[in-house]
Short mmCIF file of C-alpha atoms in Angstrom, two decimals:
data_model
loop_
_atom_site.label_atom_id
_atom_site.label_comp_id
_atom_site.label_asym_id
_atom_site.label_seq_id
_atom_site.Cartn_x
_atom_site.Cartn_y
_atom_site.Cartn_z
CA MET A 219 39.42 69.33 36.16
CA ALA A 220 42.03 71.54 34.50
CA ILE A 221 44.31 71.06 37.49
CA ALA A 222 44.02 67.27 37.24
CA ILE A 223 44.88 67.36 33.53
CA THR A 224 47.84 69.65 34.14
CA LEU A 225 49.05 67.48 37.01
CA THR A 226 48.74 64.36 34.86
CA ALA A 227 50.68 66.02 32.06
CA VAL A 228 53.43 67.04 34.46
CA LEU A 229 53.66 63.58 35.97
CA VAL A 230 53.72 61.90 32.57
CA GLY A 231 56.38 64.33 31.41
CA CYS A 232 58.50 63.60 34.48
CA SER A 233 58.29 59.86 34.10
CA SER A 234 58.82 59.62 30.36
CA SER A 235 61.55 57.18 29.44
CA ASP A 236 61.69 58.33 25.81
CA ASP A 237 63.90 61.28 26.64
CA THR A 238 67.22 60.31 25.04
CA ASP A 239 69.06 63.37 26.37
CA ALA A 240 68.27 62.59 29.96
CA LYS A 241 71.15 61.29 32.00
CA PRO A 242 70.62 59.47 35.25
CA SER A 243 71.38 61.66 38.21
CA PRO A 244 74.51 60.57 39.99
CA LYS A 245 73.84 58.61 43.13
CA PRO A 246 75.64 59.80 46.20
CA SER A 247 78.43 57.40 46.93
CA LYS A 248 79.39 56.35 50.41
CA SER A 249 83.09 56.33 50.82
CA SER A 250 84.47 52.91 51.61
CA ALA A 251 87.06 54.47 53.89
CA PRO A 252 85.59 55.85 57.10
CA SER A 253 86.26 59.43 57.93
CA ALA A 254 89.05 59.99 60.41
CA ASP A 255 87.03 62.72 62.09
CA ALA A 256 83.42 62.74 63.14
CA SER A 257 81.24 65.21 61.31
CA ALA A 258 80.33 68.43 63.10
CA PRO A 259 76.77 67.26 63.94
CA GLU A 260 78.12 63.97 65.30
CA LYS A 261 80.69 65.78 67.45
CA ALA A 262 77.96 68.08 68.74
CA ALA A 263 75.93 65.00 69.69
CA GLY A 264 78.93 63.51 71.53
CA ILE A 265 79.56 60.81 68.92
CA PRO A 266 83.24 60.05 68.28
CA ALA A 267 84.76 59.35 64.89
CA GLU A 268 84.54 55.81 63.57
CA PRO A 269 87.68 54.01 64.72
CA THR A 270 90.00 52.39 62.23
CA GLY A 271 92.97 50.05 62.39
CA ALA A 272 94.36 49.34 65.84
CA LYS A 273 91.78 51.54 67.60
CA ARG A 274 88.95 49.58 65.99
CA ALA A 275 90.54 46.26 66.98
CA GLU A 276 91.07 47.51 70.55
CA LEU A 277 87.43 48.62 70.81
CA LEU A 278 86.15 45.30 69.45
CA ARG A 279 88.31 43.39 71.96
CA ALA A 280 86.93 45.49 74.83
CA LEU A 281 83.35 44.96 73.67
CA ALA A 282 83.94 41.22 73.26
CA ALA A 283 85.17 41.04 76.84
CA ALA A 284 81.74 42.30 77.96
CA ASN A 285 79.74 40.10 75.59
CA PRO A 286 81.51 38.00 72.93
CA GLY A 287 78.38 37.81 70.79
CA ILE A 288 78.12 41.52 70.07
CA VAL A 289 81.26 41.57 67.94
CA LYS A 290 79.86 38.88 65.66
CA TYR A 291 78.45 41.88 63.79
CA GLU A 292 81.44 44.19 63.92
CA ASP A 293 79.92 47.17 62.11
CA LYS A 294 76.79 47.04 64.30
CA ALA A 295 78.97 46.88 67.41
CA ILE A 296 81.03 49.89 66.30
CA ASP A 297 77.89 51.90 65.47
CA ALA A 298 76.32 50.95 68.80
CA ALA A 299 79.49 51.99 70.66
CA ARG A 300 79.60 55.35 68.90
CA ASN A 301 75.92 55.96 69.65
CA GLN A 302 76.36 54.86 73.28
CA CYS A 303 78.98 57.58 73.61
CA SER A 304 76.28 60.11 72.78
CA ALA A 305 74.34 58.93 75.85
CA ILE A 306 77.47 58.88 78.01
CA ASN A 307 78.67 62.30 76.87
CA GLY A 308 75.18 63.75 77.14
CA GLY A 309 74.80 62.69 80.77
CA GLY A 310 72.08 60.19 79.90
CA GLN A 311 70.17 58.31 82.57
CA LYS A 312 70.09 54.51 82.88
CA LEU A 313 73.25 54.12 80.82
CA ASP A 314 73.65 50.42 81.59
CA TRP A 315 70.11 49.72 80.40
CA THR A 316 70.65 51.90 77.33
CA ALA A 317 73.79 49.94 76.45
CA SER A 318 71.97 46.65 76.94
CA GLN A 319 69.32 47.79 74.46
CA ARG A 320 71.78 49.29 71.99
CA PHE A 321 73.91 46.13 71.88
CA THR A 322 70.97 43.73 71.54
CA TYR A 323 70.40 42.95 67.88
CA LYS A 324 69.62 40.03 65.62
CA ASP A 325 70.49 36.93 67.64
CA VAL A 326 72.54 38.76 70.28
CA THR A 327 71.15 39.66 73.69
CA THR A 328 73.01 41.96 76.04
CA THR A 329 72.12 42.22 79.74
CA GLU A 330 72.30 45.34 81.90
CA ALA A 331 75.32 43.86 83.69
CA GLN A 332 77.04 43.50 80.32
CA GLY A 333 75.86 47.01 79.46
CA LYS A 334 77.67 48.26 82.55
CA GLN A 335 80.84 46.48 81.41
CA ILE A 336 80.47 48.05 77.97
CA ASN A 337 80.12 51.53 79.47
CA GLU A 338 83.17 50.97 81.67
CA ALA A 339 85.15 49.77 78.65
CA LEU A 340 84.12 52.78 76.54
CA LYS A 341 85.12 55.15 79.33
CA GLY A 342 88.30 53.23 80.17
CA LEU A 343 89.49 53.32 76.57
CA GLY A 344 88.76 57.02 76.31
CA PHE A 345 86.75 56.11 73.21
CA CYS A 346 83.90 58.51 73.93
CA LYS A 347 86.03 61.62 73.78
CA ALA A 348 84.44 63.33 70.78
#
């Protein structure tokens, strides 16, 4: 019983809104500008840096050539491409199927044949070099 009372007191103390000296803890902000380099864990996983400018446009054009619908959601397409590189660089199996799954989202469906085109485009562009 004493533990329950103590726990209740601690919880009430933590959630009190009467504390005028308390300042809200700063929320971590996500930079609006993507990093030019991939983080160390991403590089270790074979994930390249997020492309910007002309490289981003070139990647989106290559992806659109495989399946025009996937670039309707540009950020999703870029994330999927970066993650697909992890499978490519890691020697993953069934890469065409993996790409078809990775690039199927919302109202966009990607076939294995399109997945193969995506993988060829990623390799051809040299995009997956982490």
